[in-house]
């Protein structure tokens, strides 16, 4: 009996070591030039996208994973596109090269650093490709599961600017945006400022809510703040080694990202904003509502980026 339990222990140890070995993950994205809704009324905009959505899909891997990435550029596209993963260390010329309509391009990288990283199109002119919607999030979970406190719910919020005329690069270069948005929509999660809004972020009081915040820019800095709340922890670039406590706001520059944890001791709500008021009041406000009967599906699975 003793011998048997020993051999089981050895087998489990072997299984354990196999489980922590780096795995290879295949990720595919397709660039598509389609119309997307930019507000709660359904106003359409001639976006350029990954998979027909703004932001693009949330990509989730683990520290140490080898990512085999392929970009397909849909044959209906009029422009070349590319993907620049901030989680990758590769050759900017060879790997981030733009892909022509109807063609594909591949490269491989190892996700060496845990955290929240931006991805975006780098095709020329980059300012226009990003401003039209070619951006998204890649989360690299730390290999050490105890490196960060476990989050009860997680949400991705990506800030960006809206330029009224998607063809007008001069307005983008002159920083003449009309609105700042979270996840590609004006007041997308804010029924206070837009009665047409139907979505909010949800959690229960006392839960640790983790916000993966990316600033896609293209030009503005974000001063990310929770009105009526305090960030319990902020992790610049989402790396567990970068840990700050008790912050009221934290600046995330264009092309940067950080992980923000918040816990509400009470029922009610926080308004998550960029505290630059011109940015917030033109569309960059998300209500995070705390109720005891918060929807268990929110902030989990597919709903970490609320579409
Ligand atoms: Cu592009």
CSV table of C-alpha atoms and ligand atoms in Angstrom, one decimal:
chain,number,residue,atom,x,y,z
A,1,UNK,CA,0.0,0.0,0.0
A,2,UNK,CA,2.8,2.3,1.0
A,3,UNK,CA,4.6,1.4,-2.3
A,4,UNK,CA,1.5,2.1,-4.3
A,5,UNK,CA,0.9,5.5,-2.8
A,6,UNK,CA,4.6,6.4,-3.5
A,7,UNK,CA,4.3,5.5,-7.1
A,8,UNK,CA,1.1,7.6,-7.4
A,9,UNK,CA,3.0,10.5,-5.8
A,10,UNK,CA,5.8,10.1,-8.4
A,11,UNK,CA,3.3,9.9,-11.2
A,12,UNK,CA,1.5,13.0,-10.0
A,13,UNK,CA,4.9,14.8,-9.7
A,14,UNK,CA,5.7,13.9,-13.3
A,15,UNK,CA,2.3,15.0,-14.4
A,16,UNK,CA,2.8,18.3,-12.6
A,17,UNK,CA,6.1,18.9,-14.2
A,18,UNK,CA,4.6,18.2,-17.6
A,19,UNK,CA,1.8,20.6,-16.9
A,20,UNK,CA,4.2,23.5,-16.2
A,21,UNK,CA,6.2,23.0,-19.4
A,22,UNK,CA,5.8,25.7,-22.0
A,23,UNK,CA,3.1,25.0,-24.5
A,24,UNK,CA,2.6,26.1,-28.1
A,25,UNK,CA,-0.5,28.2,-28.7
A,26,UNK,CA,-1.7,28.9,-32.2
A,27,UNK,CA,-3.4,32.4,-32.6
A,28,UNK,CA,-5.0,33.5,-35.8
A,29,UNK,CA,-6.5,36.9,-36.6
A,30,UNK,CA,-8.2,38.2,-39.7
A,31,UNK,CA,-8.1,41.8,-40.7
A,32,UNK,CA,-11.4,43.0,-42.0
A,33,UNK,CA,-12.5,46.5,-43.1
A,34,UNK,CA,-16.1,46.7,-41.9
A,35,UNK,CA,-18.6,49.1,-40.3
A,36,UNK,CA,-18.9,49.0,-36.5
A,37,UNK,CA,-21.2,50.8,-34.1
A,38,UNK,CA,-19.5,53.7,-32.2
A,39,UNK,CA,-22.3,54.5,-29.8
A,40,UNK,CA,-25.3,53.1,-28.0
A,41,UNK,CA,-27.7,54.3,-30.7
A,42,UNK,CA,-25.8,52.2,-33.3
A,43,UNK,CA,-24.2,55.0,-35.3
A,44,UNK,CA,-21.9,53.2,-37.8
A,45,UNK,CA,-18.3,54.1,-38.6
A,46,UNK,CA,-16.0,52.8,-41.4
A,47,UNK,CA,-13.7,50.9,-39.1
A,48,UNK,CA,-10.7,48.7,-39.9
A,49,UNK,CA,-10.7,45.8,-37.5
A,50,UNK,CA,-9.5,42.4,-36.4
A,51,UNK,CA,-12.3,39.8,-36.8
A,52,UNK,CA,-14.8,42.5,-37.6
A,53,UNK,CA,-14.8,43.9,-34.0
A,54,UNK,CA,-13.4,46.9,-32.1
A,55,UNK,CA,-11.5,46.2,-30.0
A,56,UNK,CA,-10.2,43.0,-31.5
A,57,UNK,CA,-10.5,39.7,-29.6
A,58,UNK,CA,-8.9,39.3,-26.2
A,59,UNK,CA,-5.9,36.9,-26.5
A,60,UNK,CA,-5.1,34.9,-23.4
A,61,UNK,CA,-1.8,33.0,-23.0
A,62,UNK,CA,0.4,32.0,-20.1
A,63,UNK,CA,4.0,33.2,-19.3
A,64,UNK,CA,6.4,31.0,-21.2
A,65,UNK,CA,4.0,30.0,-23.9
A,66,UNK,CA,5.2,29.9,-27.5
A,67,UNK,CA,2.7,31.8,-29.7
A,68,UNK,CA,2.5,30.8,-33.3
A,69,UNK,CA,0.7,33.7,-34.8
A,70,UNK,CA,-0.9,34.1,-38.3
A,71,UNK,CA,-2.5,37.2,-39.7
A,72,UNK,CA,-4.9,36.8,-42.6
A,73,UNK,CA,-5.8,39.9,-44.4
A,74,UNK,CA,-9.3,39.4,-45.8
A,75,UNK,CA,-9.5,39.5,-49.6
A,76,UNK,CA,-12.2,42.2,-49.4
A,77,UNK,CA,-9.7,44.6,-47.7
A,78,UNK,CA,-8.5,47.7,-49.6
A,79,UNK,CA,-5.3,48.1,-47.4
A,80,UNK,CA,-2.4,46.1,-46.1
A,81,UNK,CA,-2.5,45.4,-42.4
A,82,UNK,CA,-0.2,43.9,-39.7
A,83,UNK,CA,-0.1,43.0,-36.0
A,84,UNK,CA,2.4,44.5,-33.5
A,85,UNK,CA,2.2,42.5,-30.2
A,86,UNK,CA,3.8,44.4,-27.3
A,87,UNK,CA,4.2,41.0,-25.7
A,88,UNK,CA,6.6,39.9,-28.4
A,89,UNK,CA,10.4,40.3,-28.8
A,90,UNK,CA,10.9,39.7,-32.5
A,91,UNK,CA,12.3,41.4,-35.7
A,92,UNK,CA,10.3,44.6,-36.4
A,93,UNK,CA,11.1,44.5,-40.1
A,94,UNK,CA,10.5,40.8,-40.8
A,95,UNK,CA,7.7,39.9,-38.3
A,96,UNK,CA,5.7,43.1,-38.1
A,97,UNK,CA,5.6,43.4,-41.9
A,98,UNK,CA,2.3,44.4,-43.4
A,99,UNK,CA,0.2,41.7,-45.2
A,100,UNK,CA,-1.5,42.5,-48.5
A,101,UNK,CA,-5.3,41.9,-49.0
A,102,UNK,CA,-5.9,38.2,-49.6
A,103,UNK,CA,-2.5,37.2,-48.2
A,104,UNK,CA,-1.3,35.9,-44.8
A,105,UNK,CA,1.8,36.4,-42.7
A,106,UNK,CA,3.1,34.4,-39.7
A,107,UNK,CA,5.6,34.7,-36.9
A,108,UNK,CA,6.4,33.0,-33.6
A,109,UNK,CA,7.3,34.5,-30.3
A,110,UNK,CA,7.7,33.4,-26.7
A,111,UNK,CA,5.5,35.2,-24.1
A,112,UNK,CA,8.4,35.7,-21.7
A,113,UNK,CA,6.9,38.5,-19.6
A,114,UNK,CA,3.6,38.2,-17.7
A,115,UNK,CA,1.2,41.1,-17.9
A,116,UNK,CA,-1.3,43.1,-20.0
A,117,UNK,CA,0.0,44.0,-23.4
A,118,UNK,CA,-1.4,46.1,-26.3
A,119,UNK,CA,-1.6,44.8,-29.8
A,120,UNK,CA,-2.3,47.0,-32.8
A,121,UNK,CA,-1.8,47.4,-36.6
A,122,UNK,CA,1.5,48.9,-37.6
A,123,UNK,CA,0.8,49.3,-41.3
A,124,UNK,CA,1.4,52.8,-42.8
A,125,UNK,CA,0.0,55.2,-41.7
A,126,UNK,CA,-0.1,53.7,-38.3
A,127,UNK,CA,-2.0,56.6,-36.7
A,128,UNK,CA,-5.0,55.9,-39.1
A,129,UNK,CA,-4.9,52.1,-38.7
A,130,UNK,CA,-5.1,52.3,-34.9
A,131,UNK,CA,-7.6,55.2,-34.8
A,132,UNK,CA,-9.9,53.3,-37.1
A,133,UNK,CA,-10.0,50.4,-34.7
A,134,UNK,CA,-7.1,48.0,-35.2
A,135,UNK,CA,-6.2,47.3,-31.6
A,136,UNK,CA,-6.7,44.8,-28.8
A,137,UNK,CA,-5.4,43.2,-25.6
A,138,UNK,CA,-3.2,40.2,-25.0
A,139,UNK,CA,-3.1,38.9,-21.4
A,140,UNK,CA,-0.1,36.9,-20.4
A,141,UNK,CA,-1.0,35.1,-17.1
A,142,UNK,CA,1.9,34.8,-14.7
A,143,UNK,CA,3.2,31.2,-14.4
A,144,UNK,CA,3.2,31.6,-10.6
A,145,UNK,CA,-0.5,31.6,-9.7
A,146,UNK,CA,0.3,33.0,-6.3
A,147,UNK,CA,2.1,36.0,-7.7
A,148,UNK,CA,-1.0,38.1,-7.6
A,149,UNK,CA,-4.1,37.9,-5.4
A,150,UNK,CA,-6.9,36.0,-7.2
A,151,UNK,CA,-9.4,38.3,-8.9
A,152,UNK,CA,-13.1,37.6,-8.5
A,153,UNK,CA,-13.9,39.3,-11.8
A,154,UNK,CA,-11.8,40.7,-14.6
A,155,UNK,CA,-12.6,43.4,-17.2
A,156,UNK,CA,-10.7,44.7,-20.2
A,157,UNK,CA,-11.0,48.4,-20.9
A,158,UNK,CA,-9.3,50.0,-23.9
A,159,UNK,CA,-9.3,53.7,-24.3
A,160,UNK,CA,-9.1,55.3,-27.7
A,161,UNK,CA,-10.0,58.5,-29.5
A,162,UNK,CA,-12.6,58.9,-32.2
A,163,UNK,CA,-11.9,61.0,-35.2
A,164,UNK,CA,-15.1,62.0,-37.0
A,165,UNK,CA,-13.7,61.5,-40.5
A,166,UNK,CA,-11.8,58.2,-40.7
A,167,UNK,CA,-10.1,59.2,-43.9
A,168,UNK,CA,-8.8,62.5,-42.5
A,169,UNK,CA,-5.2,61.7,-41.3
A,170,UNK,CA,-4.5,65.4,-41.0
A,171,UNK,CA,-7.1,65.6,-38.2
A,172,UNK,CA,-5.4,62.7,-36.5
A,173,UNK,CA,-2.0,64.3,-36.7
A,174,UNK,CA,-3.5,67.5,-35.3
A,175,UNK,CA,-5.2,65.6,-32.5
A,176,UNK,CA,-8.6,66.9,-33.5
A,177,UNK,CA,-10.6,64.1,-31.9
A,178,UNK,CA,-14.3,64.4,-31.1
A,179,UNK,CA,-14.7,61.8,-28.4
A,180,UNK,CA,-12.7,59.5,-26.2
A,181,UNK,CA,-14.2,56.0,-25.8
A,182,UNK,CA,-13.7,52.8,-23.8
A,183,UNK,CA,-13.9,49.6,-25.9
A,184,UNK,CA,-14.8,51.4,-29.1
A,185,UNK,CA,-18.1,53.0,-27.9
A,186,UNK,CA,-19.0,56.5,-26.7
A,187,UNK,CA,-20.4,56.1,-23.1
A,188,UNK,CA,-20.6,52.4,-23.9
A,189,UNK,CA,-21.1,51.4,-20.2
A,190,UNK,CA,-22.6,54.7,-18.9
A,191,UNK,CA,-26.4,55.0,-18.7
A,192,UNK,CA,-25.9,58.1,-16.5
A,193,UNK,CA,-24.5,60.2,-19.4
A,194,UNK,CA,-26.3,58.3,-22.2
A,195,UNK,CA,-29.8,56.9,-21.5
A,196,UNK,CA,-29.3,54.6,-24.5
A,197,UNK,CA,-26.6,52.7,-22.8
A,198,UNK,CA,-27.7,49.2,-21.8
A,199,UNK,CA,-24.4,47.8,-20.5
A,200,UNK,CA,-22.5,48.2,-17.3
A,201,UNK,CA,-19.6,46.4,-15.6
A,202,UNK,CA,-20.8,44.4,-12.5
A,203,UNK,CA,-19.4,43.0,-9.3
A,204,UNK,CA,-20.4,42.3,-5.7
A,205,UNK,CA,-19.2,44.4,-2.8
A,206,UNK,CA,-16.0,42.9,-1.4
A,207,UNK,CA,-15.0,41.3,-4.6
A,208,UNK,CA,-11.6,42.0,-6.0
A,209,UNK,CA,-12.2,43.4,-9.5
A,210,UNK,CA,-9.2,43.4,-11.9
A,211,UNK,CA,-9.3,45.9,-14.7
A,212,UNK,CA,-6.8,45.3,-17.6
A,213,UNK,CA,-6.5,48.9,-18.9
A,214,UNK,CA,-4.9,49.7,-22.2
A,215,UNK,CA,-4.5,53.1,-23.8
A,216,UNK,CA,-4.7,52.7,-27.6
A,217,UNK,CA,-4.4,56.4,-28.0
A,218,UNK,CA,-3.6,57.4,-30.7
A,219,UNK,CA,-2.4,60.6,-29.0
A,220,UNK,CA,-3.9,61.3,-25.5
A,221,UNK,CA,-2.5,60.1,-22.2
A,222,UNK,CA,-5.0,58.6,-19.8
A,223,UNK,CA,-5.3,59.4,-16.1
A,224,UNK,CA,-7.2,56.3,-15.0
A,225,UNK,CA,-9.3,56.9,-11.9
A,226,UNK,CA,-12.3,55.3,-10.1
A,227,UNK,CA,-14.7,57.9,-8.9
A,228,UNK,CA,-15.7,57.0,-5.3
A,229,UNK,CA,-13.0,54.4,-5.2
A,230,UNK,CA,-9.3,53.8,-4.6
A,231,UNK,CA,-7.1,51.4,-6.6
A,232,UNK,CA,-6.1,48.7,-4.1
A,233,UNK,CA,-3.2,47.8,-6.4
A,234,UNK,CA,-1.8,49.0,-9.7
A,235,UNK,CA,0.6,46.8,-11.7
A,236,UNK,CA,2.3,48.8,-14.5
A,237,UNK,CA,2.3,46.6,-17.6
A,238,UNK,CA,0.4,44.1,-15.4
A,239,UNK,CA,3.7,42.4,-14.2
A,240,UNK,CA,3.3,41.1,-10.7
A,241,UNK,CA,6.7,42.4,-9.8
A,242,UNK,CA,5.5,46.0,-10.4
A,243,UNK,CA,3.2,46.5,-7.5
A,244,UNK,CA,1.8,49.8,-6.1
A,245,UNK,CA,-0.8,50.3,-3.4
A,246,UNK,CA,-3.6,52.7,-2.6
A,247,UNK,CA,-3.5,54.9,-5.7
A,248,UNK,CA,-6.2,57.4,-6.7
A,249,UNK,CA,-5.2,57.5,-10.3
A,250,UNK,CA,-2.4,56.3,-12.5
A,251,UNK,CA,-1.2,57.6,-15.8
A,252,UNK,CA,-1.2,55.3,-18.8
A,253,UNK,CA,0.4,56.8,-21.9
A,254,UNK,CA,-0.5,56.0,-25.5
A,255,UNK,CA,0.5,52.5,-26.3
A,256,UNK,CA,0.9,51.5,-22.7
A,257,UNK,CA,-1.2,49.3,-20.3
A,258,UNK,CA,-1.5,48.5,-16.6
A,259,UNK,CA,-3.5,46.3,-14.4
A,260,UNK,CA,-5.8,47.9,-11.8
A,261,UNK,CA,-7.4,46.1,-8.8
A,262,UNK,CA,-10.3,47.6,-6.9
A,263,UNK,CA,-12.5,46.4,-4.0
A,264,UNK,CA,-15.6,48.2,-3.0
A,265,UNK,CA,-16.6,47.8,0.7
A,266,UNK,CA,-20.2,49.0,-0.1
A,267,UNK,CA,-23.0,48.5,-2.6
A,268,UNK,CA,-23.4,51.2,-5.2
A,269,UNK,CA,-21.0,52.1,-8.0
A,270,UNK,CA,-17.7,53.5,-9.1
A,271,UNK,CA,-17.4,55.5,-12.3
A,272,UNK,CA,-14.2,54.5,-14.1
A,273,UNK,CA,-12.8,57.4,-16.0
A,274,UNK,CA,-9.8,59.1,-17.5
A,275,UNK,CA,-9.7,62.1,-15.1
A,276,UNK,CA,-8.9,64.4,-18.0
A,277,UNK,CA,-12.4,65.9,-18.0
A,278,UNK,CA,-12.6,66.7,-21.7
A,279,UNK,CA,-11.8,63.0,-22.4
A,280,UNK,CA,-14.3,61.6,-19.7
A,281,UNK,CA,-17.2,63.9,-20.7
A,282,UNK,CA,-16.9,63.1,-24.4
A,283,UNK,CA,-17.4,59.4,-23.8
A,284,UNK,CA,-14.7,57.8,-21.6
A,285,UNK,CA,-16.8,56.8,-18.5
A,286,UNK,CA,-17.6,53.2,-17.5
A,287,UNK,CA,-20.0,52.4,-14.6
A,288,UNK,CA,-18.9,49.6,-12.4
A,289,UNK,CA,-21.9,48.6,-10.4
A,290,UNK,CA,-21.8,46.7,-7.1
A,291,UNK,CA,-24.8,44.7,-6.0
A,292,UNK,CA,-25.2,41.5,-4.0
A,293,UNK,CA,-27.0,39.9,-6.9
A,294,UNK,CA,-24.4,40.9,-9.6
A,295,UNK,CA,-24.7,38.7,-12.7
A,296,UNK,CA,-22.3,35.7,-12.2
A,297,UNK,CA,-21.5,35.7,-15.9
A,298,UNK,CA,-20.1,39.3,-15.9
A,299,UNK,CA,-16.4,39.7,-15.6
A,300,UNK,CA,-15.8,36.1,-16.5
A,301,UNK,CA,-15.1,34.0,-19.6
A,302,UNK,CA,-16.2,35.9,-22.8
A,303,UNK,CA,-17.5,38.8,-20.6
A,304,UNK,CA,-14.1,40.1,-19.6
A,305,UNK,CA,-14.6,42.4,-22.6
A,306,UNK,CA,-18.2,43.3,-22.5
A,307,UNK,CA,-19.4,43.6,-26.2
B,1,LIG,CU1,-4.2,48.0,-40.5
